[in-house]
PDB file of N, CA, C and O in Angstrom, chain B, residues numbered from 101:
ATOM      1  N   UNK B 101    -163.181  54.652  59.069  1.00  0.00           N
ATOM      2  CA  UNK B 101    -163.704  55.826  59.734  1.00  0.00           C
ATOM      3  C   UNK B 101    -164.124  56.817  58.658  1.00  0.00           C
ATOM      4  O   UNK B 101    -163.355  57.221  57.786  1.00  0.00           O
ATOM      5  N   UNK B 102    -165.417  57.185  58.780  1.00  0.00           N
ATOM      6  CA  UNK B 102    -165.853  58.585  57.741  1.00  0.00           C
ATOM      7  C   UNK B 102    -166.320  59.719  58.804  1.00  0.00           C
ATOM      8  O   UNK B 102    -166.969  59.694  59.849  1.00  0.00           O
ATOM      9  N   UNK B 103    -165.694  60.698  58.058  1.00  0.00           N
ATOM     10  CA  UNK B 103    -165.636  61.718  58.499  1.00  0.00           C
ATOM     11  C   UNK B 103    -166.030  63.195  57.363  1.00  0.00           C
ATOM     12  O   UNK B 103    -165.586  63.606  56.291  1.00  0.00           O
ATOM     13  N   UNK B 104    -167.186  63.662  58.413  1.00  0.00           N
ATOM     14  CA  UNK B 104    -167.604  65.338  57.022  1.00  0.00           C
ATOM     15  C   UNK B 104    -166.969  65.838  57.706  1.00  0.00           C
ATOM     16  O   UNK B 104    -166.641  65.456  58.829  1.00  0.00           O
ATOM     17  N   UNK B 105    -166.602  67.008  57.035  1.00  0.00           N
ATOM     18  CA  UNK B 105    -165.925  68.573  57.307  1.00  0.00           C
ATOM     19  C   UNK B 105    -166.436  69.761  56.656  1.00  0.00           C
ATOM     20  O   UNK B 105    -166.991  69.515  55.585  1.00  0.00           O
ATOM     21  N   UNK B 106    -166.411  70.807  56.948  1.00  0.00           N
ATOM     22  CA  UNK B 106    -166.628  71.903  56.572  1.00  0.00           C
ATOM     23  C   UNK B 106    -165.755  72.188  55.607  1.00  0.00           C
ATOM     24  O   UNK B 106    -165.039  71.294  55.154  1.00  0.00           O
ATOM     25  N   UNK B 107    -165.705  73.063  55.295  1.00  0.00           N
ATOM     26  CA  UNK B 107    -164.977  73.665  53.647  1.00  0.00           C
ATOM     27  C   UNK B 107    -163.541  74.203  54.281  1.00  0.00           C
ATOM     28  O   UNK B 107    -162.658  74.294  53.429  1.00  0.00           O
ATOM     29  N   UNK B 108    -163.126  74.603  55.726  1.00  0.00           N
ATOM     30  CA  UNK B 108    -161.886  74.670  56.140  1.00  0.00           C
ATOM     31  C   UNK B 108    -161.204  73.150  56.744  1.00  0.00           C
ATOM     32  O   UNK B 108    -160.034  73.155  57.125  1.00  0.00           O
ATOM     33  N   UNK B 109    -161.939  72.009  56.791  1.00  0.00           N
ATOM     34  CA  UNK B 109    -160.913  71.117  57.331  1.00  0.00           C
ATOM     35  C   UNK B 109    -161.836  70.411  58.772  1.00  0.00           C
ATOM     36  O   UNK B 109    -161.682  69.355  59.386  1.00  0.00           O
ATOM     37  N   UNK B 110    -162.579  71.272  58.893  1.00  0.00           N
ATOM     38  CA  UNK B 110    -163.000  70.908  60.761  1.00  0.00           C
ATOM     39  C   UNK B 110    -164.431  70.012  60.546  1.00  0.00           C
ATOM     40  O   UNK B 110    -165.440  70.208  59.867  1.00  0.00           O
ATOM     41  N   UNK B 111    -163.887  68.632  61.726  1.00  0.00           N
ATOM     42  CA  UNK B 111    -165.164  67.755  61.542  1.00  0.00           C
ATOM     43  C   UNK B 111    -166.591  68.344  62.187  1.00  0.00           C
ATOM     44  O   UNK B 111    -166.731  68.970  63.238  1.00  0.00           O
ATOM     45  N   UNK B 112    -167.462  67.996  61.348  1.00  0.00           N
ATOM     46  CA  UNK B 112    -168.912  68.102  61.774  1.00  0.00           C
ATOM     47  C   UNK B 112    -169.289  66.901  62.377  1.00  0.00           C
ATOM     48  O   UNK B 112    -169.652  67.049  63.543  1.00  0.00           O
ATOM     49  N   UNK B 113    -169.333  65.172  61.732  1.00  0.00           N
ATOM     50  CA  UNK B 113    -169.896  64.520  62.350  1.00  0.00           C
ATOM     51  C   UNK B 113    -168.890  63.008  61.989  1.00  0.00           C
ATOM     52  O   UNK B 113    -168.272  63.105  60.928  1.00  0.00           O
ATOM     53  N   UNK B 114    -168.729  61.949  62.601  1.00  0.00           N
ATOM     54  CA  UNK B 114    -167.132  61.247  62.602  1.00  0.00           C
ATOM     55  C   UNK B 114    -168.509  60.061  62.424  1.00  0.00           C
ATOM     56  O   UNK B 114    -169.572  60.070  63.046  1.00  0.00           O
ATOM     57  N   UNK B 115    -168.112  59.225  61.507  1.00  0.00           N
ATOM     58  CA  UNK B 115    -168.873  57.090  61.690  1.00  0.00           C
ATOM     59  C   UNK B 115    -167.923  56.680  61.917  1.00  0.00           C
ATOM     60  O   UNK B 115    -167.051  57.340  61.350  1.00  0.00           O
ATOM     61  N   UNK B 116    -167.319  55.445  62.790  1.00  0.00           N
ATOM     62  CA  UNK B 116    -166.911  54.455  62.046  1.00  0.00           C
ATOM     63  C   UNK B 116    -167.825  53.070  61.418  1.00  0.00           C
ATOM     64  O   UNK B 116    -168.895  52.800  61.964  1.00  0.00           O
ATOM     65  N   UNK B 117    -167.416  52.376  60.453  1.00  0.00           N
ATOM     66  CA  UNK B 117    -168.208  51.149  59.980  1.00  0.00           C
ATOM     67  C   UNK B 117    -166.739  49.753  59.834  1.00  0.00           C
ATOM     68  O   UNK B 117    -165.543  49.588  60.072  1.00  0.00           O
ATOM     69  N   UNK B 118    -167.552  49.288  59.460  1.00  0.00           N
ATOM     70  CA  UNK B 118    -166.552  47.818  59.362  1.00  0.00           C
ATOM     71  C   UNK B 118    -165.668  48.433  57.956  1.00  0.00           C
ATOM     72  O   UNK B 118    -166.286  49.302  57.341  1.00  0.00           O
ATOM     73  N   UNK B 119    -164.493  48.118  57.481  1.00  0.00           N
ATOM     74  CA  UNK B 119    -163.723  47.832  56.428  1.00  0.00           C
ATOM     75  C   UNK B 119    -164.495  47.921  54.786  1.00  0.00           C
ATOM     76  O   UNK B 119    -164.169  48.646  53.846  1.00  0.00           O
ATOM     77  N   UNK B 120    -165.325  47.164  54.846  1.00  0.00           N
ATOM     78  CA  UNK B 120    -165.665  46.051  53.782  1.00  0.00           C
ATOM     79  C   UNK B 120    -167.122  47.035  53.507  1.00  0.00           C
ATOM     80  O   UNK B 120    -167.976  46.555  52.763  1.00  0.00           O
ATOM     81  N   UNK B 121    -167.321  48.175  54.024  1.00  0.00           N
ATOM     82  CA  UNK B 121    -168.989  48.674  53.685  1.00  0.00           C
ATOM     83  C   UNK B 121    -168.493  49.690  52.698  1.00  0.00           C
ATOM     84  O   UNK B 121    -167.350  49.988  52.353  1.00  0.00           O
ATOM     85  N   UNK B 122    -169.593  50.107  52.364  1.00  0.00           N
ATOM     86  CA  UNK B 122    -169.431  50.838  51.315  1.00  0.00           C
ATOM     87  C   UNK B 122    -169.695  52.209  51.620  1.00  0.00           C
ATOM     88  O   UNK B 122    -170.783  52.568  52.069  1.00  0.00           O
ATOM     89  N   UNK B 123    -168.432  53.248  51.319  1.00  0.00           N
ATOM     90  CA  UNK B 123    -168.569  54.617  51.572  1.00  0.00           C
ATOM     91  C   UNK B 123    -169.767  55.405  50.902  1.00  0.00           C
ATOM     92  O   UNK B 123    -169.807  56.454  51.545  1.00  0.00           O
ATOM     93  N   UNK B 124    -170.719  55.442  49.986  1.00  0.00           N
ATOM     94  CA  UNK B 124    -171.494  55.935  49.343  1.00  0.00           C
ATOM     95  C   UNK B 124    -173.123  55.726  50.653  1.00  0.00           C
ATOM     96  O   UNK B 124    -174.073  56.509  50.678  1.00  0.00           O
ATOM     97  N   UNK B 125    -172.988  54.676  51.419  1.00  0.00           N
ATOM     98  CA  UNK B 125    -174.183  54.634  52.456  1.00  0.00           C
ATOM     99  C   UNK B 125    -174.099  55.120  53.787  1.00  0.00           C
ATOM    100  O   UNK B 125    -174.906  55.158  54.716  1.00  0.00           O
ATOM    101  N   UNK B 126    -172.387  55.649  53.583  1.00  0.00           N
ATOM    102  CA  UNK B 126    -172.170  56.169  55.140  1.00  0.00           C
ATOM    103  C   UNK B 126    -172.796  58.083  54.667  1.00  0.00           C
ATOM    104  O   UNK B 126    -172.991  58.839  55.618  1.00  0.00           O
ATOM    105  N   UNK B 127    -172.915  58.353  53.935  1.00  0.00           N
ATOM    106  CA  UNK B 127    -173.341  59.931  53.841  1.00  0.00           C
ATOM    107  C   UNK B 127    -174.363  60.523  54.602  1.00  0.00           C
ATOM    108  O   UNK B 127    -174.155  61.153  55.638  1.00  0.00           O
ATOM    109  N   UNK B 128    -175.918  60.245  53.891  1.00  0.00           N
ATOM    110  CA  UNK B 128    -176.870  60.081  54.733  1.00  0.00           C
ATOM    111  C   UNK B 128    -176.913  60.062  56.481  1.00  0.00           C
ATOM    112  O   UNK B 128    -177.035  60.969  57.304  1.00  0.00           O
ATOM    113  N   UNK B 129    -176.821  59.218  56.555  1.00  0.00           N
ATOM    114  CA  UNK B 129    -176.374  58.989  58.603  1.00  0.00           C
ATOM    115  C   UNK B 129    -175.102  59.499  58.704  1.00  0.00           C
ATOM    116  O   UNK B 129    -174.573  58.940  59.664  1.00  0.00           O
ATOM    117  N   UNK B 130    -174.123  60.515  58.043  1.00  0.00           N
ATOM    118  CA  UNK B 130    -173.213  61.156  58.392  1.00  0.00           C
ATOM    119  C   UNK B 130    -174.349  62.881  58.428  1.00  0.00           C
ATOM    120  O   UNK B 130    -174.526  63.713  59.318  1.00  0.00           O
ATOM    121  N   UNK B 131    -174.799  62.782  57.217  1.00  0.00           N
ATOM    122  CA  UNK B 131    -176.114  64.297  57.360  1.00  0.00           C
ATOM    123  C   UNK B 131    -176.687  64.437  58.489  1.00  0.00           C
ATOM    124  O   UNK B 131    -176.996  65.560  58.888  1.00  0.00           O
ATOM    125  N   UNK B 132    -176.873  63.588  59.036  1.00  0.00           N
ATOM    126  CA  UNK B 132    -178.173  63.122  59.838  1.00  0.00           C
ATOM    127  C   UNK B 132    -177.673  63.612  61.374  1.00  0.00           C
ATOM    128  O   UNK B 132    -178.398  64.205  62.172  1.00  0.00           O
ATOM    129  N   UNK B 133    -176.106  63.185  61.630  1.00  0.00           N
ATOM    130  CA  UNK B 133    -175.487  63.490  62.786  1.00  0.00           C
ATOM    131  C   UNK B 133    -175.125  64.921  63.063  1.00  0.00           C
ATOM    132  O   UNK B 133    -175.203  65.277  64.239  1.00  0.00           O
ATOM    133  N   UNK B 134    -174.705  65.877  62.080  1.00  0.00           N
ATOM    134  CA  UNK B 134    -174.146  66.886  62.153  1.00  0.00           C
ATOM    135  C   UNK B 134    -174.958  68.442  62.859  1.00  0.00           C
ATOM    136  O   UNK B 134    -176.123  68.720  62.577  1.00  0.00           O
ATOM    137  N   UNK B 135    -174.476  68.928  63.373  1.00  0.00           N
ATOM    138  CA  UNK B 135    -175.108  70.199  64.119  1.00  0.00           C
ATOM    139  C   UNK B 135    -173.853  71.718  63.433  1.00  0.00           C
ATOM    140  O   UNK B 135    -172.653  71.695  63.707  1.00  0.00           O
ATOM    141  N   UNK B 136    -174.277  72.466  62.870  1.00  0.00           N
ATOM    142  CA  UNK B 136    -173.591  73.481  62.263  1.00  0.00           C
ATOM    143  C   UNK B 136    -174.060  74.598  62.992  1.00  0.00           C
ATOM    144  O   UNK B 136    -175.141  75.185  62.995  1.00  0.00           O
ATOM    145  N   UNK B 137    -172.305  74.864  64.017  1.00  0.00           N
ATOM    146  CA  UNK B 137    -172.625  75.847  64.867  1.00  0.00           C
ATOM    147  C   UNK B 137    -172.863  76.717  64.053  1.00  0.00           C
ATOM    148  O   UNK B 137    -172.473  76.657  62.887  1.00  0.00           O
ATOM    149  N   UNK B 138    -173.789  78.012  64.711  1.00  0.00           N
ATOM    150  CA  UNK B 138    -173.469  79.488  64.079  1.00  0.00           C
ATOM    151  C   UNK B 138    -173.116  80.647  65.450  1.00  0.00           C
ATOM    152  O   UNK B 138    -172.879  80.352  66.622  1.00  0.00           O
ATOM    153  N   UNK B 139    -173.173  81.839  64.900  1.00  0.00           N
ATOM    154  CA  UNK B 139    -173.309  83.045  66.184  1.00  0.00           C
ATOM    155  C   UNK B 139    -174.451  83.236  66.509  1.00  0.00           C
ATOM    156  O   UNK B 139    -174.569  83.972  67.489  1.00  0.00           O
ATOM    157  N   UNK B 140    -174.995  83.012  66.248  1.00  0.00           N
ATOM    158  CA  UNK B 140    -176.319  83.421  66.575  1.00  0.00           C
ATOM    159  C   UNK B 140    -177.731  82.978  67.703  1.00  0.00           C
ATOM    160  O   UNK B 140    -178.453  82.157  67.137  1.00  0.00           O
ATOM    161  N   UNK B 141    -178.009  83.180  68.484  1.00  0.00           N
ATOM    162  CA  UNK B 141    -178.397  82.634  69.249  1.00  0.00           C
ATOM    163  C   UNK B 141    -180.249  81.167  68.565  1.00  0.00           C
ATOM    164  O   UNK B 141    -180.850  81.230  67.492  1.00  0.00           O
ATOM    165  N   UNK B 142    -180.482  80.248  69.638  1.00  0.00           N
ATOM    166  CA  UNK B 142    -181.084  79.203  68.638  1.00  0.00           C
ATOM    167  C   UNK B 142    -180.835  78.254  68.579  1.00  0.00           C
ATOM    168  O   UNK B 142    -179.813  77.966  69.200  1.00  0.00           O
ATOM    169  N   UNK B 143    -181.365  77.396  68.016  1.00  0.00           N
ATOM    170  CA  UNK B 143    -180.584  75.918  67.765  1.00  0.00           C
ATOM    171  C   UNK B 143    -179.800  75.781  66.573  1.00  0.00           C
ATOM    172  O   UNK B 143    -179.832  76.372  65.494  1.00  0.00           O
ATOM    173  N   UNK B 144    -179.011  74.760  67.079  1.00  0.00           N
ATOM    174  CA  UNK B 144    -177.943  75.119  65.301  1.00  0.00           C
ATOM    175  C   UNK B 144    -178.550  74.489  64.445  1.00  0.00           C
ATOM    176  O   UNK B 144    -179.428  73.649  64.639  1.00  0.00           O
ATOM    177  N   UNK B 145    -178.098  74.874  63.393  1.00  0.00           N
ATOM    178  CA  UNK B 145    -178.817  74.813  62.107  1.00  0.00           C
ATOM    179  C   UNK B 145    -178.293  72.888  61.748  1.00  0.00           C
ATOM    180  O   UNK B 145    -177.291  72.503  62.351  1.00  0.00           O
ATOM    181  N   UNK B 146    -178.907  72.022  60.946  1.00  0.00           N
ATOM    182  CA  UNK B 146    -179.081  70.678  60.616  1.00  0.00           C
ATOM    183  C   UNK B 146    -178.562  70.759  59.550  1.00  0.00           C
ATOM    184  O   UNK B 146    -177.751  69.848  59.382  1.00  0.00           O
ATOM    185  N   UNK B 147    -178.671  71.632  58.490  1.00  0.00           N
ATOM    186  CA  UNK B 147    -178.170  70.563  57.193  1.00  0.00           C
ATOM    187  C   UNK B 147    -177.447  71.779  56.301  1.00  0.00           C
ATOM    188  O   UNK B 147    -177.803  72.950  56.168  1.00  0.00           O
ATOM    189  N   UNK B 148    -176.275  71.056  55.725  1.00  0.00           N
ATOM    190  CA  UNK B 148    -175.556  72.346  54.957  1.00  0.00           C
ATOM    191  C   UNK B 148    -175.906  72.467  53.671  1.00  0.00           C
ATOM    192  O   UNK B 148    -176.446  71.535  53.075  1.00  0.00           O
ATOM    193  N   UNK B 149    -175.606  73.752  53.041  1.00  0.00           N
ATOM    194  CA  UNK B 149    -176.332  74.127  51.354  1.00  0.00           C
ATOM    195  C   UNK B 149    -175.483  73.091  50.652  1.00  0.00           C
ATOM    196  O   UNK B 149    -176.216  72.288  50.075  1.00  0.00           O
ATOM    197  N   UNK B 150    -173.955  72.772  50.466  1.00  0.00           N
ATOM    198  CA  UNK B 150    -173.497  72.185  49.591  1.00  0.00           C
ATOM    199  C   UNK B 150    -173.004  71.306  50.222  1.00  0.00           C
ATOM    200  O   UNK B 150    -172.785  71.386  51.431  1.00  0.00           O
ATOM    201  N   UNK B 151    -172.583  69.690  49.052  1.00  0.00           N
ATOM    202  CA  UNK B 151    -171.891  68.574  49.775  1.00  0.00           C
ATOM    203  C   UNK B 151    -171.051  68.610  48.393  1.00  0.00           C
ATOM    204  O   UNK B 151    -171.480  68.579  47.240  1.00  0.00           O
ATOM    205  N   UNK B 152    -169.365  68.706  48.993  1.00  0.00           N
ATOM    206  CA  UNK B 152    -168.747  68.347  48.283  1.00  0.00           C
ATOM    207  C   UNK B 152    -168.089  67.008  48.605  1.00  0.00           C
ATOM    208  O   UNK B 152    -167.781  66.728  49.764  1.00  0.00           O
ATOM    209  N   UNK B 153    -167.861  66.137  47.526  1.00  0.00           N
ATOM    210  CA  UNK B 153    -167.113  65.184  47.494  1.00  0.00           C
ATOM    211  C   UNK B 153    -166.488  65.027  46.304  1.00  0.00           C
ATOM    212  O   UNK B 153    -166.520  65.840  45.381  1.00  0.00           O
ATOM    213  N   UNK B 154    -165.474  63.182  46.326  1.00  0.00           N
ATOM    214  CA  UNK B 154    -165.157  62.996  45.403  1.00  0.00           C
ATOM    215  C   UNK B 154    -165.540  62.311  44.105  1.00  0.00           C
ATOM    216  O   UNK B 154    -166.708  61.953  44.263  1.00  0.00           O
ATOM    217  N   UNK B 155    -165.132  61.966  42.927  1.00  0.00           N
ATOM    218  CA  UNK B 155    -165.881  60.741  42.071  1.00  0.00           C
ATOM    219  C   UNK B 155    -166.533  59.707  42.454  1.00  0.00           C
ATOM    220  O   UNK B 155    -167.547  59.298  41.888  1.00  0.00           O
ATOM    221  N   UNK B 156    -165.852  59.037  43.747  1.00  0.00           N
ATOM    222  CA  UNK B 156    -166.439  57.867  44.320  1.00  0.00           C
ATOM    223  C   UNK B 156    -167.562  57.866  44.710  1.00  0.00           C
ATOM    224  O   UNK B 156    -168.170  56.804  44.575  1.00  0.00           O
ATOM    225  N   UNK B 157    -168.303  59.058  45.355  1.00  0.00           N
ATOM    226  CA  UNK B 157    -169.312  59.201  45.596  1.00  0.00           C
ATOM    227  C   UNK B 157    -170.865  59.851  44.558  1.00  0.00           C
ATOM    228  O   UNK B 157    -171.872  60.535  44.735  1.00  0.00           O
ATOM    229  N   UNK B 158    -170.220  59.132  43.539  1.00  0.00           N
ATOM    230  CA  UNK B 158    -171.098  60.098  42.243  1.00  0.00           C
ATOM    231  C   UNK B 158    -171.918  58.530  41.764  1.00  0.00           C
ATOM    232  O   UNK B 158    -171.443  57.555  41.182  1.00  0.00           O
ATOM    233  N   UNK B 159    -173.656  58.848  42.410  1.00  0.00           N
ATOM    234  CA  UNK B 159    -174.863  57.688  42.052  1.00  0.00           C
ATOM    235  C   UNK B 159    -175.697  58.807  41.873  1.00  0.00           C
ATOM    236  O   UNK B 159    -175.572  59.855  42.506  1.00  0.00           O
ATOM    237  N   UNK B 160    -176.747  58.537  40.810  1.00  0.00           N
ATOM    238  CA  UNK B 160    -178.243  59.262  40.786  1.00  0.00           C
ATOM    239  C   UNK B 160    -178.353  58.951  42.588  1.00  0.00           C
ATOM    240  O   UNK B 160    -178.132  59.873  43.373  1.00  0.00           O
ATOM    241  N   UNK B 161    -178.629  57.896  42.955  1.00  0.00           N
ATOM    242  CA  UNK B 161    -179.585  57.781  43.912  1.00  0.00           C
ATOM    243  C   UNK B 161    -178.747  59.085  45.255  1.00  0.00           C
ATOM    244  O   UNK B 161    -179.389  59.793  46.031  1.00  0.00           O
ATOM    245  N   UNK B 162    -177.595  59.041  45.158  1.00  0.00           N
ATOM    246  CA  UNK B 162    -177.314  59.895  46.388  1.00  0.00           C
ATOM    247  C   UNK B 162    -177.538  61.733  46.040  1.00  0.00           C
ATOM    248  O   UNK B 162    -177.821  62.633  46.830  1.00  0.00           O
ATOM    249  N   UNK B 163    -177.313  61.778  44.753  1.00  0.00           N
ATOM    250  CA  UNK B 163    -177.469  63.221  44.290  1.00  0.00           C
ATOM    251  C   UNK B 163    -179.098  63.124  44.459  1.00  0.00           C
ATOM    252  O   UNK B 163    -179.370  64.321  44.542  1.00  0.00           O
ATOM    253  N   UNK B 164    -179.963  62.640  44.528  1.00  0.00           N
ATOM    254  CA  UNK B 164    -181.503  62.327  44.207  1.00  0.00           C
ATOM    255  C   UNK B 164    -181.852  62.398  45.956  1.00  0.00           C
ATOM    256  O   UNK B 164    -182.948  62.928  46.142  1.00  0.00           O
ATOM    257  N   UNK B 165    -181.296  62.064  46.985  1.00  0.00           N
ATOM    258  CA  UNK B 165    -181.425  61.976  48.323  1.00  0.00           C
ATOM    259  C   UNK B 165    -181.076  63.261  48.600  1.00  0.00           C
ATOM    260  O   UNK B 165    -181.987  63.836  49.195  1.00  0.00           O
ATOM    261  N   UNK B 166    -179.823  64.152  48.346  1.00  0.00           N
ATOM    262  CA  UNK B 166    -179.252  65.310  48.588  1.00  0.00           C
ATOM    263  C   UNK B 166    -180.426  66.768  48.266  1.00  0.00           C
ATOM    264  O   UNK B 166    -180.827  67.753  48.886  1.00  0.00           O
ATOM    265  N   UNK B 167    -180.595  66.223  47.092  1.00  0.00           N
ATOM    266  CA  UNK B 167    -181.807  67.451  46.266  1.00  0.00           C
ATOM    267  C   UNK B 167    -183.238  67.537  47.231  1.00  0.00           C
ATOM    268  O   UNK B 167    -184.030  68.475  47.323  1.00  0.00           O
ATOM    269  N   UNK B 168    -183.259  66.138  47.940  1.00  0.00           N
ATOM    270  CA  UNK B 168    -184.500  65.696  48.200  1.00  0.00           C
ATOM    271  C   UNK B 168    -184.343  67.009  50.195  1.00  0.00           C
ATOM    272  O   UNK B 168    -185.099  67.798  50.760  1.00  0.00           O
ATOM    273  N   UNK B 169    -183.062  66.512  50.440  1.00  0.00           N
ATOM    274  CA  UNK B 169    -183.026  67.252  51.739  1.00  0.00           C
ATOM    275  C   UNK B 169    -182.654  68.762  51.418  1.00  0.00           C
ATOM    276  O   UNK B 169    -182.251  69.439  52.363  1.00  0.00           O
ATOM    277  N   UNK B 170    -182.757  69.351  50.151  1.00  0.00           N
ATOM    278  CA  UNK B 170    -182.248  70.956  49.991  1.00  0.00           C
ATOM    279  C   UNK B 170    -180.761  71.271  50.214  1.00  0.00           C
ATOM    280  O   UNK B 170    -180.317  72.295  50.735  1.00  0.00           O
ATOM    281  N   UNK B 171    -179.963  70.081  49.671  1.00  0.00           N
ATOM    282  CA  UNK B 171    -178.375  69.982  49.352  1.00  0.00           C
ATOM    283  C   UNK B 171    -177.923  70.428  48.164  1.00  0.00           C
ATOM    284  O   UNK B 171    -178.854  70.529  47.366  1.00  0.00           O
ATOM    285  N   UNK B 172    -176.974  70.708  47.759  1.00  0.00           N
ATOM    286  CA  UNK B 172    -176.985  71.209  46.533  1.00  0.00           C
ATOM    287  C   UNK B 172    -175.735  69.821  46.361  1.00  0.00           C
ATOM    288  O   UNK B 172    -174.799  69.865  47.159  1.00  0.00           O
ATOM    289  N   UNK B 173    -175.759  68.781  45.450  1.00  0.00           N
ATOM    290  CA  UNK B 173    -174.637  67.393  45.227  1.00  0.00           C
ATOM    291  C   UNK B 173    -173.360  68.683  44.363  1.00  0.00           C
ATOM    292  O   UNK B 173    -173.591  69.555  43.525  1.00  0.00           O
ATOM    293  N   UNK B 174    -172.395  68.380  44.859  1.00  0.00           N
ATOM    294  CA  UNK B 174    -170.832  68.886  44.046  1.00  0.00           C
ATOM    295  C   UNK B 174    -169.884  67.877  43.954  1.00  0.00           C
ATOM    296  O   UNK B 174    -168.715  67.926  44.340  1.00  0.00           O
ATOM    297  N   UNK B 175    -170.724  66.550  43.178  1.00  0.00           N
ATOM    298  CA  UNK B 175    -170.007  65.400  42.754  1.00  0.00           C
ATOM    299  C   UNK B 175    -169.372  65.798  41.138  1.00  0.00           C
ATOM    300  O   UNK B 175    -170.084  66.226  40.229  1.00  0.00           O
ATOM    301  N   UNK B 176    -167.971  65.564  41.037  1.00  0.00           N
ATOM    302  CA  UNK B 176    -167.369  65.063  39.685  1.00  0.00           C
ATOM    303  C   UNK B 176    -168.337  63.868  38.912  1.00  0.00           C
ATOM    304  O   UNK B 176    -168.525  62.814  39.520  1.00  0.00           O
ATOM    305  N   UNK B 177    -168.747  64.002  37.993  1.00  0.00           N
ATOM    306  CA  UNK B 177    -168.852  62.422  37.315  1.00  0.00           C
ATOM    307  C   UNK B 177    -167.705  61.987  37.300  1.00  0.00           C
ATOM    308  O   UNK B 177    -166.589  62.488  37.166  1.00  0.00           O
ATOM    309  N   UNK B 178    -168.362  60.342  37.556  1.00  0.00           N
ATOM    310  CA  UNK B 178    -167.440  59.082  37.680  1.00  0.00           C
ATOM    311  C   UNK B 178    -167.313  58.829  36.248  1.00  0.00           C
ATOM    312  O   UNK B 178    -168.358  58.507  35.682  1.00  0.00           O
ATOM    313  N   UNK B 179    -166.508  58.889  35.714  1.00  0.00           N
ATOM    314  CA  UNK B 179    -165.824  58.077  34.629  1.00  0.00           C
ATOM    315  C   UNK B 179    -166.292  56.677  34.086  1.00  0.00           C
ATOM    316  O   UNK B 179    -165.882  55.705  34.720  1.00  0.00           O
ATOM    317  N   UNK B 180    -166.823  56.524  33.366  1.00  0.00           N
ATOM    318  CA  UNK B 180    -167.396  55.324  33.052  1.00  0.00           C
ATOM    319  C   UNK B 180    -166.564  54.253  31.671  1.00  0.00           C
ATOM    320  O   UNK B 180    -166.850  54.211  30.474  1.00  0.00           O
ATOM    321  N   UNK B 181    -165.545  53.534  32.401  1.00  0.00           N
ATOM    322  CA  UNK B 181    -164.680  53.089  31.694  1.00  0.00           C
ATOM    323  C   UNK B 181    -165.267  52.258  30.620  1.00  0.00           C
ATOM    324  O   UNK B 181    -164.902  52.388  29.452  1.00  0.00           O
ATOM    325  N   UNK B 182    -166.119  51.452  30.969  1.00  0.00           N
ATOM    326  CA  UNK B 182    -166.632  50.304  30.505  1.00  0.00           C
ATOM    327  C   UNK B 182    -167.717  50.324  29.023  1.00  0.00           C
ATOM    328  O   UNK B 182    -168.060  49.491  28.183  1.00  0.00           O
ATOM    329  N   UNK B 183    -167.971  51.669  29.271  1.00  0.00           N
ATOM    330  CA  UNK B 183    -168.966  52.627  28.440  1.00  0.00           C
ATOM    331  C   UNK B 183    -168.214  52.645  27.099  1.00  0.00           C
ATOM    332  O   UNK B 183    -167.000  52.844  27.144  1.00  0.00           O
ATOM    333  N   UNK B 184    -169.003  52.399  25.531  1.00  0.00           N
ATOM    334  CA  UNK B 184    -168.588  53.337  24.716  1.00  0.00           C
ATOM    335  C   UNK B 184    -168.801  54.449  24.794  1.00  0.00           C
ATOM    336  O   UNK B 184    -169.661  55.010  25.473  1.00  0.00           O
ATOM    337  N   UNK B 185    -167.797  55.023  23.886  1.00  0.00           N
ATOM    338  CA  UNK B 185    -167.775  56.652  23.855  1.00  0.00           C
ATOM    339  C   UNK B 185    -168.659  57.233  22.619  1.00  0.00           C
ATOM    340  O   UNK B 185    -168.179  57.188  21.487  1.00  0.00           O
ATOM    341  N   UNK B 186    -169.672  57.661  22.793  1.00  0.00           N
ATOM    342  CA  UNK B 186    -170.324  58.006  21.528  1.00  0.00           C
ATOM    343  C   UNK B 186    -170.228  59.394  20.355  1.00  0.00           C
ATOM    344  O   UNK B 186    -170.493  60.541  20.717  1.00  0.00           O
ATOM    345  N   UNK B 187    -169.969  59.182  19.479  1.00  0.00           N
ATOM    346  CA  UNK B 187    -169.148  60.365  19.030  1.00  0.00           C
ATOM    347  C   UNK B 187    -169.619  59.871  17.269  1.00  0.00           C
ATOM    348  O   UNK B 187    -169.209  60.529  16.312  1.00  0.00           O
TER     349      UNK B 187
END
């Protein structure tokens, strides 16, 4: 089950997918679902300024999709074990 939230805790838009998929393709069609009430009278607003997540979710291609919809990405870099360290 993936689930966004707002910056206090409260869901915006719930997937579930099979086990075995990969959390980095559920984002997108998690954006896609969400409606961000406001006070104000109107339709609610579609897409929020920032996406925070964790390392796991840190690809060019999803920060490159985010920029593309007027997201601002608040991914950690992933650690790249495998990498020398250049120094």
């Amino acid at each position: 089950m993936h689930t966004l939230t707002d910056g206090n805790g409260m869901p915006l838009a719930n997937r579930t997918t099979p086990a075995n998929g990969s959390e980095r393709q559920q984002v997108l069609p998690l954006l896609n679902r969400i409606k961000v009430k406001t006070h104000y009278p109107g339709r609610p607003r579609k897409r929020v300024k920032v996406l925070a997540a964790d390392k796991g979710y840190d690809s060019k291609e999803l920060r490159a999709a985010l920029r593309k919809r007027g997201i601002r990405p608040q991914l950690p870099r992933a650690n790249l074990e495998g990498k020398e360290k250049s120094g």
